[in-house]
Every structure is written in structure tokens, then in C-alpha cells.
Coordinates of C-alpha atoms in Angstrom, one line a residue:
M233 CA 0.0 0.0 0.0
A234 CA 1.6 3.2 -1.2
Y235 CA 1.3 6.6 0.4
H236 CA 3.0 10.1 0.0
E237 CA 5.9 11.0 2.2
D238 CA 4.7 14.6 2.3
S239 CA 1.4 13.6 4.0
S240 CA 3.0 11.3 6.5
A241 CA 3.9 14.1 8.9
S242 CA 0.4 15.4 9.0
G243 CA -0.8 12.7 11.4
Q244 CA 0.9 14.0 14.5
D245 CA -2.3 14.9 16.5
E246 CA -4.9 12.6 14.9
P247 CA -5.5 8.9 15.1
W248 CA -3.6 6.8 12.7
I249 CA -6.7 5.3 11.0
Q250 CA -8.1 8.8 10.5
W251 CA -4.8 10.0 9.1
F252 CA -4.6 7.1 6.7
C253 CA -8.1 7.5 5.3
S254 CA -7.6 11.2 4.8
L255 CA -4.7 10.8 2.5
K256 CA -5.1 11.8 -1.2
G257 CA -6.2 8.8 -3.2
H258 CA -7.6 6.9 -0.1
E259 CA -11.1 8.3 -0.4
M260 CA -12.4 4.8 -1.1
F261 CA -11.3 3.5 2.3
C262 CA -13.6 3.4 5.3
K263 CA -12.6 3.6 8.9
V264 CA -12.3 0.1 10.4
E265 CA -13.7 -0.1 13.9
R266 CA -11.1 -0.4 16.6
S267 CA -12.9 -3.3 18.2
Y268 CA -12.7 -5.2 15.0
I269 CA -9.0 -4.8 14.8
E270 CA -8.4 -5.7 18.4
D271 CA -10.2 -9.1 17.9
G272 CA -7.4 -11.5 17.1
F273 CA -9.8 -13.9 15.3
N274 CA -10.4 -11.3 12.6
L275 CA -6.6 -11.1 12.0
Y276 CA -6.0 -14.8 11.6
G277 CA -3.4 -15.6 8.9
L278 CA -2.2 -12.0 8.5
R279 CA 0.9 -12.3 10.6
A280 CA 2.7 -14.1 7.8
C281 CA 1.7 -11.5 5.2
V282 CA 3.3 -8.5 6.9
A283 CA 6.8 -8.0 8.4
N284 CA 6.9 -6.6 12.0
F285 CA 3.2 -7.5 12.5
S286 CA 3.1 -6.6 16.1
D287 CA 4.7 -3.2 15.6
C288 CA 2.4 -2.4 12.7
L289 CA -0.6 -3.4 14.7
D290 CA 0.5 -1.1 17.6
L291 CA 1.0 1.7 15.2
I292 CA -2.5 1.3 13.7
L293 CA -4.1 1.2 17.2
D294 CA -2.1 4.2 18.3
R295 CA -0.3 2.2 21.0
I296 CA 2.9 3.9 19.8
G297 CA 3.1 7.5 18.6
P298 CA 4.3 8.8 15.3
D299 CA 7.5 9.9 16.9
D300 CA 8.3 6.3 17.8
S301 CA 7.7 5.1 14.2
D302 CA 9.9 7.3 12.0
D303 CA 10.9 4.3 10.0
S304 CA 9.2 4.6 6.6
H305 CA 9.3 0.8 6.2
L306 CA 7.3 0.4 9.3
T307 CA 4.7 2.9 8.1
Q308 CA 4.6 1.2 4.7
S309 CA 4.0 -2.2 6.4
A310 CA 1.3 -0.7 8.6
C311 CA -0.5 0.6 5.5
T312 CA -0.3 -2.9 3.9
L313 CA -1.7 -4.5 7.1
Y314 CA -4.6 -2.0 7.2
G315 CA -5.4 -2.8 3.6
L316 CA -5.7 -6.5 4.4
I317 CA -7.8 -5.8 7.5
H318 CA -10.0 -3.4 5.5
A319 CA -10.7 -6.1 2.8
R320 CA -12.1 -8.4 5.6
Y321 CA -14.0 -5.6 7.4
I322 CA -16.0 -4.3 4.4
I323 CA -17.7 -7.7 3.8
T324 CA -19.1 -7.7 7.4
S325 CA -22.5 -6.1 8.2
H326 CA -20.9 -3.0 9.8
G327 CA -18.5 -2.7 6.9
L328 CA -21.2 -2.9 4.3
D329 CA -23.2 -0.2 6.0
A330 CA -20.1 2.1 6.1
M331 CA -19.5 1.5 2.4
Y332 CA -23.2 2.1 1.7
N333 CA -22.9 5.7 2.7
K334 CA -19.9 6.2 0.5
Y335 CA -21.7 4.7 -2.4
A336 CA -24.8 6.8 -1.9
N337 CA -22.6 10.0 -1.9
K338 CA -20.7 8.8 -5.0
E339 CA -17.4 8.9 -3.2
F340 CA -16.2 6.0 -5.3
G341 CA -16.8 7.9 -8.5
T342 CA -19.1 7.5 -11.4
C343 CA -19.0 5.4 -14.6
P344 CA -17.1 7.0 -17.4
L345 CA -19.4 5.4 -20.0
I346 CA -21.8 8.0 -21.5
Q347 CA -24.7 5.6 -21.7
C348 CA -24.6 5.0 -17.9
Y349 CA -25.4 8.6 -17.2
G350 CA -23.3 9.0 -14.1
Q351 CA -24.0 5.6 -12.5
P352 CA -22.1 5.3 -9.2
V353 CA -19.4 2.7 -9.2
L354 CA -17.9 0.3 -6.6
P355 CA -14.2 -0.4 -5.9
V356 CA -13.1 -3.9 -6.8
G357 CA -9.9 -5.8 -6.9
L358 CA -9.0 -8.3 -9.6
K359 CA -6.8 -10.2 -7.3
D360 CA -6.9 -11.0 -3.6
E361 CA -3.1 -11.1 -3.3
M362 CA -1.4 -7.9 -2.2
G363 CA 0.9 -6.4 -4.9
A364 CA -0.8 -8.2 -7.8
D365 CA -2.8 -5.4 -9.2
T366 CA -4.2 -2.0 -8.4
V367 CA -7.8 -1.2 -7.5
K368 CA -10.4 -0.8 -10.2
T369 CA -14.0 0.4 -10.3
F370 CA -17.0 -1.7 -11.2
C371 CA -20.1 -0.3 -12.8
P372 CA -23.3 -2.3 -11.9
K373 CA -25.2 -0.8 -14.9
C374 CA -22.8 -1.8 -17.8
S375 CA -21.0 -4.5 -15.8
N376 CA -17.6 -3.2 -16.9
V377 CA -14.4 -2.6 -15.0
Y378 CA -12.5 0.7 -15.3
H379 CA -9.4 2.3 -14.1
P380 CA -10.1 5.0 -11.5
P381 CA -9.2 8.5 -12.5
P382 CA -5.7 9.7 -11.4
V383 CA -5.6 11.7 -8.2
R384 CA -4.3 15.2 -8.2
Y385 CA -2.4 16.5 -5.2
R386 CA -0.1 19.4 -4.4
N387 CA 3.6 18.8 -3.6
S388 CA 5.8 20.7 -1.2
H389 CA 6.3 23.4 -3.8
G390 CA 2.6 24.0 -4.2
A391 CA 2.4 22.6 -7.7
A392 CA -0.5 20.3 -8.7
T393 CA 0.7 17.0 -10.0
L394 CA -0.8 13.6 -10.7
S395 CA -0.4 10.9 -8.1
S396 CA 1.9 8.0 -9.1
A397 CA 1.0 6.0 -6.1
A398 CA -1.9 3.6 -6.6
V399 CA -4.1 1.8 -4.1
D400 CA -3.7 -2.0 -4.1
G401 CA -6.7 -3.9 -5.2
A402 CA -6.4 -6.5 -2.4
A403 CA -7.5 -3.8 0.0
F404 CA -11.0 -4.3 -1.5
G405 CA -10.8 -7.8 -2.8
T406 CA -12.8 -9.6 -5.5
T407 CA -15.9 -10.2 -3.3
F408 CA -17.0 -6.9 -1.9
A409 CA -18.6 -5.2 -4.9
H410 CA -20.8 -8.2 -5.8
L411 CA -21.7 -9.0 -2.2
F412 CA -22.7 -5.3 -1.7
L413 CA -25.1 -5.5 -4.6
M414 CA -26.5 -8.8 -3.4
T415 CA -27.1 -7.3 0.1
F416 CA -28.6 -4.0 -1.2
N417 CA -30.4 -5.4 -4.2
N418 CA -32.6 -2.3 -4.4
L419 CA -29.5 -0.4 -5.6
V420 CA -29.0 -2.7 -8.7
P421 CA -29.8 -0.6 -11.8
D422 CA -31.3 -1.8 -15.0
G423 CA -28.8 -2.9 -17.6
L424 CA -28.1 -1.2 -20.8
S425 CA -30.6 -1.7 -23.7
Q426 CA -29.7 -2.4 -27.3
E427 CA -30.9 1.0 -28.3
S428 CA -28.3 2.7 -26.1
T429 CA -25.4 1.0 -27.9
Y430 CA -23.3 3.6 -29.8
V431 CA -23.5 3.1 -33.6
P432 CA -20.7 4.7 -35.7
R433 CA -21.9 6.6 -38.7
V434 CA -20.5 8.5 -41.6
F435 CA -22.7 11.1 -43.2
G436 CA -25.7 9.4 -41.5
F437 CA -24.9 5.9 -42.8
R438 CA -23.8 3.1 -40.5
V439 CA -20.2 2.0 -40.8
H440 CA -19.9 -1.7 -41.7
P441 CA -17.5 -3.7 -39.5
T442 CA -15.5 -4.8 -42.6
S443 CA -14.5 -1.2 -43.4
R444 CA -12.1 -1.2 -40.5
M445 CA -10.2 -4.2 -41.8
R446 CA -7.6 -4.6 -44.5
N447 CA -8.4 -6.2 -47.9
G448 CA -7.0 -9.5 -46.8
N449 CA -9.2 -9.8 -43.8
A450 CA -12.3 -8.4 -45.3
T451 CA -13.3 -11.6 -47.1
V452 CA -12.6 -13.6 -44.0
S453 CA -14.8 -11.3 -41.9
V454 CA -17.6 -11.6 -44.4
Q455 CA -17.4 -15.4 -44.3
V456 CA -17.4 -15.4 -40.5
S457 CA -20.4 -13.1 -40.4
N458 CA -22.3 -15.4 -42.8
D459 CA -21.4 -18.4 -40.7
R460 CA -22.7 -16.6 -37.6
R461 CA -26.0 -15.8 -39.4
A462 CA -26.3 -19.4 -40.5
N463 CA -25.7 -20.6 -36.9
A464 CA -28.3 -18.1 -35.6
N465 CA -30.9 -19.5 -38.0
G466 CA -30.2 -23.1 -36.8
V467 CA -28.1 -24.0 -39.8
T468 CA -24.5 -25.2 -39.3
I469 CA -21.7 -25.8 -41.7
E470 CA -21.7 -29.5 -40.9
N471 CA -25.3 -29.8 -42.0
V472 CA -24.6 -28.0 -45.2
I473 CA -21.7 -30.3 -46.0
A474 CA -23.7 -33.4 -45.2
A475 CA -26.6 -32.2 -47.5
E476 CA -24.2 -31.6 -50.4
K477 CA -22.8 -35.2 -50.0
A478 CA -26.2 -36.7 -50.0
V479 CA -27.2 -34.8 -53.2
S480 CA -24.0 -35.9 -55.0
A481 CA -24.5 -39.5 -54.0
S482 CA -28.1 -39.6 -55.3
K483 CA -27.1 -38.5 -58.8
P484 CA -26.8 -41.5 -61.4
A485 CA -23.4 -42.4 -62.7
A486 CA -22.6 -40.8 -66.1
S487 CA -20.4 -43.7 -67.3
A488 CA -20.2 -47.4 -66.8
V489 CA -17.2 -49.7 -66.8
G490 CA -17.0 -52.2 -69.7
A491 CA -15.8 -55.7 -69.8
D492 CA -12.3 -54.6 -70.6
G493 CA -12.2 -52.4 -67.5
K494 CA -12.2 -49.2 -69.5
G495 CA -14.8 -46.6 -68.9
K496 CA -17.1 -46.3 -71.9
K497 CA -20.3 -44.4 -72.2
V498 CA -23.3 -46.6 -72.5
K499 CA -26.3 -45.4 -74.5
R500 CA -29.5 -46.0 -72.8
G501 CA -32.5 -46.7 -75.0
K502 CA -35.7 -48.6 -75.0
P503 CA -35.4 -52.4 -74.4
K504 CA -35.9 -54.4 -77.6
S505 CA -39.0 -56.6 -77.3
E506 CA -39.2 -60.1 -78.9
D507 CA -42.1 -60.9 -81.2
S508 CA -44.4 -63.9 -80.7
G509 CA -42.4 -66.1 -83.1
G510 CA -39.3 -65.8 -80.9
S511 CA -37.4 -63.9 -83.5
A512 CA -36.2 -60.3 -82.7
K513 CA -35.0 -59.5 -86.2
R514 CA -36.3 -60.2 -89.6
K515 CA -34.4 -63.0 -91.3
T516 CA -33.4 -62.6 -94.9
K517 CA -32.1 -65.2 -97.3
N518 CA -30.4 -64.2 -100.5
G519 CA -31.8 -60.7 -100.1
V520 CA -35.4 -61.9 -99.8
D521 CA -37.4 -61.2 -96.7
T522 CA -38.6 -64.7 -95.7
E523 CA -40.9 -63.5 -93.0
S524 CA -42.9 -61.3 -95.4
T525 CA -43.0 -64.0 -98.0
L526 CA -44.3 -66.5 -95.6
S527 CA -47.0 -64.1 -94.4
Q528 CA -48.2 -63.7 -98.0
K529 CA -48.5 -67.5 -98.6
T530 CA -50.6 -68.0 -95.6
K531 CA -53.2 -65.3 -96.5
R532 CA -56.6 -66.8 -97.3
P533 CA -58.1 -66.0 -100.7
K534 CA -61.0 -63.7 -100.8
R535 CA -64.4 -65.3 -101.5
P536 CA -66.1 -64.3 -104.7

């Protein structure tokens, strides 16, 4: 937990917890009750996380004065210990009530998204381990996580500068923001509607997503969008491929394999029917049609 050296000397006549919460950039912290810190059960497992645990605890509880703790490393360790205690305290009933007042007064800030219209945010940590990441803000309306705005403070020369020190996200943890909304569910706002989504336009016309891609990726993006539309309509690529295979298998073969093994086209015509005499073709002998001659001989003469 980082703090400014210029502000460390201002806590001569005030309790350490009050001094810590009044530092620039520590507006998100609430004051942990002294009775909570004095209960050893609430501090179980924290001794291994901080060096000089006993001295840091005495400094937080004002058992030793600021004059006895000029060591900056001890003050830095005390800030780290208070952050870990704070993460446990704000998920208790008293801690949730203390953070409720800060949320109602928008002391945690507001959502930077325009569509949220100044929705109050909650502090959240992405990791529960100290030193892993800085604190973020969670918006319950758009359900997005943002970086808090930088803190401006005045240095010893009176010049306004941006704070380089950031509050550790473990001081708030990954549980608090969501447990807070579950406890005070009347504070949960309605989510963003589809109409509130920003649509980029050029001269009043919507900008197609493929216009922001290069020529090589434009075709791929169109293919992906077509696949997404097909999937949305219940049609998948696997079904289309299976249907094409079924159609190709049902088509008749265009050629047949002959006796010699070579593919030859076979002309399909009407089957030749045999006549009643058992002969499919007319038989000729010496150029004379015997079948026609026989039929003339068997004709009966006409009666006079």
C-alpha cells in the first residue's frame, strides 16, 4: 500500500486510521472499527503477510506514537496491514453499512461510459493477493471494470501533479462489490438496452465492420459473419456439407465400366422386345425377306 511522504507528517495529532483514510487517493477506504482490529480472530493468517506484524498493529491502534515510528518501512507495512484488514471488514455487516454511505454519496466515483449517465461505481480488486494489481472500479449498470481517474495533489512546492501511487486492489478484494449488490439489491440498476449502444456513422450511414479491416481480412470477416448468421438460423456448416454429399450420392453415374475395364459411355435406349415367333429381327435369305413371303402365302383368298 503506497502513500505520499509529504502527507505522513500530518498525522501528528490525529488517530492513525483517520490520518490514513484522509490521504489523497484513499477516499475509497472506510474507517475500520477499533474493536474489529483488536479481535485476534479477525486477524487470523495476516501475521505471515506483513513484516513486523506486532509493531504495525501497535501503530494502527495508536499504541505507539508517530514519533516512535519514524521508520518509513514500518509505516509502509502498517498501510499494507490496514489494507488487508480493510478487505475483511467491508464484507461484514458493519463494513457494508459504512460503504453504503460512501456509495450513496458517489465517493467511489461514477462510470465514465456516457450511456450509464453518471452511475455510481464500486471499488473492486481483480486479485486477492497484495501487490498483484491496483484497485479498479466496477459499474453495476454496464458490468464493466475501469481504471479509476488519477488523483491530483499538491507537492511541497505547491504545484499540482498527478499521483503516481496507486491503491492496491487487495484492500477491497474480489468479493466486496458483488456482495454489496446482493445485500442491497434495491441499488442494482437496469442494464443497458440495445438502443443505447453507440453506432458509428459516416454522413448518417452506419459503418460496416469490414470497413475497418484490411483487404486480406475483409473476405474472412464476411465469411465469419455469414457463418454466424447461419448458426443463428439453426443451420450449421456440418449440416450443409452433409446435405451436399447426400445430393451428390443420389445422382446417377454418367459412365459405366465395360468388360475390358475401361470406362465407356453406355447409350440408354428402350429395351428391344421379342415378337411372338421368338425372332427379334427379320431373317433374310439371298436378299429376300422370308418373313414377309411366308405371311403372303398364308393369306386366305377372298371369297367371290
